[in-house]
């Protein structure tokens, strides 16, 4: 069972495998049959396409032109190549078009052909002048189709059409000559287009040939094809053939400039220095693209360049001048932007220099100045700024009055606006703060002067150089009797003098004063004084003084009362002088008359005291001693009176010599020592250090010491002290006498040195007066120190070299220096 089952199973498996293989075979047969059928279909399509391509090649080969096809845009806007287009057409057409473009064969015939045709003169279907390069860029960038007729050399024409075919670009090129077309029709279309440029091209070429400036034409490769006679002469050649043969250029930059003009399809202008006929000339080269290349002209701009250089130098000098101006200057150009500012502008407004370098606009400057509070305060700043900017639109002939800008910081600026010759606006700022302040102070001063003049009692009038009255005060009107309104309108000098002549009619003086007013000569412009005796018995003094501004001030002063007082004072002075003379003569006469009998009395008293008439008794000796003392005192009094008289008469001169002041002091003390002992008074001498020699009158100094000691001994009680001393201090010696007597009351101290002033101390009152006079004759002075009940000190301060009014003139001119040891140097 098991074996049969196994065999059965094996058969089933075998049949199943056979069935599966049969099914797979059937499926595979069906699949391969479909592939064979599809392959046959594609083979037939391929054969058909190859056939069509062969026919298309035959058709393109028979086409009398070329078809260029780009699968993608050949170049971007900034690129310069023409890509790798496919070329369809006959080789004859390619060769013909290459000759048309004056191009040579190469590895890239399509690029060579397009580059050769790109810049030829061309006309669109509408008659507009254009180039293949420009229209191809429009096709590539914007998909704009075109149809052109290109004018080639020798009168040949080329028809060019460009279209976009999906993502491809197609250009058809057809040579009208190869196509056998009527050139006359094409030429007619071109000539019709050219009519827009010129009605007579031959005349135009003739005119260009005779032009007074060099002109030429080059092809696309930069070779010169034509030039006019001026061009030939400029490069020092005889004919055009020589120029074309040697390809001579005016300037090495012409070729690059022509290439740039062709590439950019627009005229290019450059100015360069060229040597023509041995002279350096500034030539402006203008090169522009034309059909098949470029054309150019050269204009002599030497004069223009020199003018520009002169203008540049002038502007630089002008700017330097503005920089040295004290006024602040700022200039804005036509676009209202800052183009110049001087140093004073930067210093006046203290604006940031870097910000000014950025050339801000006028409106920006106003905004910045407003932020920094450098503009007058404005209620409506926007409207004010608009008014400021409106000056740019004003007519150049319109006046722009100056303005004053009161700034918030207290300054006042004057601003002047004017149209700049090169366009724009120029503003000039001037700081008027100090000027206005001075003007205000001047006006205040003038008003004060007017008020002051009106307060003067002198009459004042000011006449200008034109002889007219400019200023007068009230005293002038009152002095000469003018009505208040009579001097209005600045009357002339003759009118004023005519009224004044009613009180003073001396024409000679009035004419002299008028000459001082109106004559500008230096001889006349001098100060003059004079006197007027008027008919009303009033006496006036006048003065004319020239003023700096050419005017003349005349001042009158009424001195009538002064003259009367002066006359009275003169009479009084004469009377006093006569009285003083009588007094002096009286003193001299009396002193002389007294000295004679006094000498007799003293002589006989001395003889009697010495026993001439016999020995005197003790009772007789005392009256005789009194007679002798009175005689000596009277003699000294007479000497003092004579000295005072000599001093008053200015006749007392010092007998100068070298004086040892110490010896003078000790000698005077020794002379009065007996008198001091008789009155029980202690007399001392104090010398403070070495004194040196004093240039003085020894006898007069001894007179001073004797008077001082006598005065002190007379006012000291028995048992008191009197001291005489001296000390040197610098160039001065002080001689002093002090006592411990009764002293002097404060109210009497000011009178002790007066003549004949007795006071409470008694005496004739001449001793201390002579001390003071003698000290002053030496150029010194006297000092008094006293206190009631404590004593008195009188000090004479004397210079080492006498220099007072008592020094003889011939000795007073030379001062002999004295050493500290008393030796003359």
PDB file of C-alpha atoms in Angstrom, residues 104 106 196 252 268 299 330 363 441 520 631 641 671 684 702 706-707 712 736 751 769 778 795 811 824:
ATOM      1  CA  UNK A 104      38.437  84.160 -40.536  1.00  0.00           C
ATOM      2  CA  UNK A 106      38.615  78.743 -36.910  1.00  0.00           C
ATOM      3  CA  UNK A 196      16.416 109.748 -40.799  1.00  0.00           C
ATOM      4  CA  UNK A 252      47.599 104.325 -27.678  1.00  0.00           C
ATOM      5  CA  UNK A 268      32.688 106.466 -24.761  1.00  0.00           C
ATOM      6  CA  UNK A 299      38.274 117.646 -29.900  1.00  0.00           C
ATOM      7  CA  UNK A 330      29.181 127.708   4.567  1.00  0.00           C
ATOM      8  CA  UNK A 363      17.830 120.621   6.265  1.00  0.00           C
ATOM      9  CA  UNK A 441      27.235 150.928  25.501  1.00  0.00           C
ATOM     10  CA  UNK A 520      40.982 170.208   7.387  1.00  0.00           C
ATOM     11  CA  UNK A 631      71.874 190.685  77.384  1.00  0.00           C
ATOM     12  CA  UNK A 641      64.750 186.927  64.378  1.00  0.00           C
ATOM     13  CA  UNK A 671      78.437 174.258  76.787  1.00  0.00           C
ATOM     14  CA  UNK A 684      73.473 162.875  79.443  1.00  0.00           C
ATOM     15  CA  UNK A 702      74.872 173.187  66.622  1.00  0.00           C
ATOM     16  CA  UNK A 706      71.571 174.339  71.563  1.00  0.00           C
ATOM     17  CA  UNK A 707      67.946 175.365  71.004  1.00  0.00           C
ATOM     18  CA  UNK A 712      64.510 171.190  77.583  1.00  0.00           C
ATOM     19  CA  UNK A 736      67.093 163.915  69.429  1.00  0.00           C
ATOM     20  CA  UNK A 751      51.555 174.883  67.784  1.00  0.00           C
ATOM     21  CA  UNK A 769      60.425 177.111  64.913  1.00  0.00           C
ATOM     22  CA  UNK A 778      68.730 170.185  55.122  1.00  0.00           C
ATOM     23  CA  UNK A 795      63.800 164.344  67.114  1.00  0.00           C
ATOM     24  CA  UNK A 811      76.569 171.740  45.543  1.00  0.00           C
ATOM     25  CA  UNK A 824      84.721 160.164  51.898  1.00  0.00           C
TER      26      UNK A 824
END
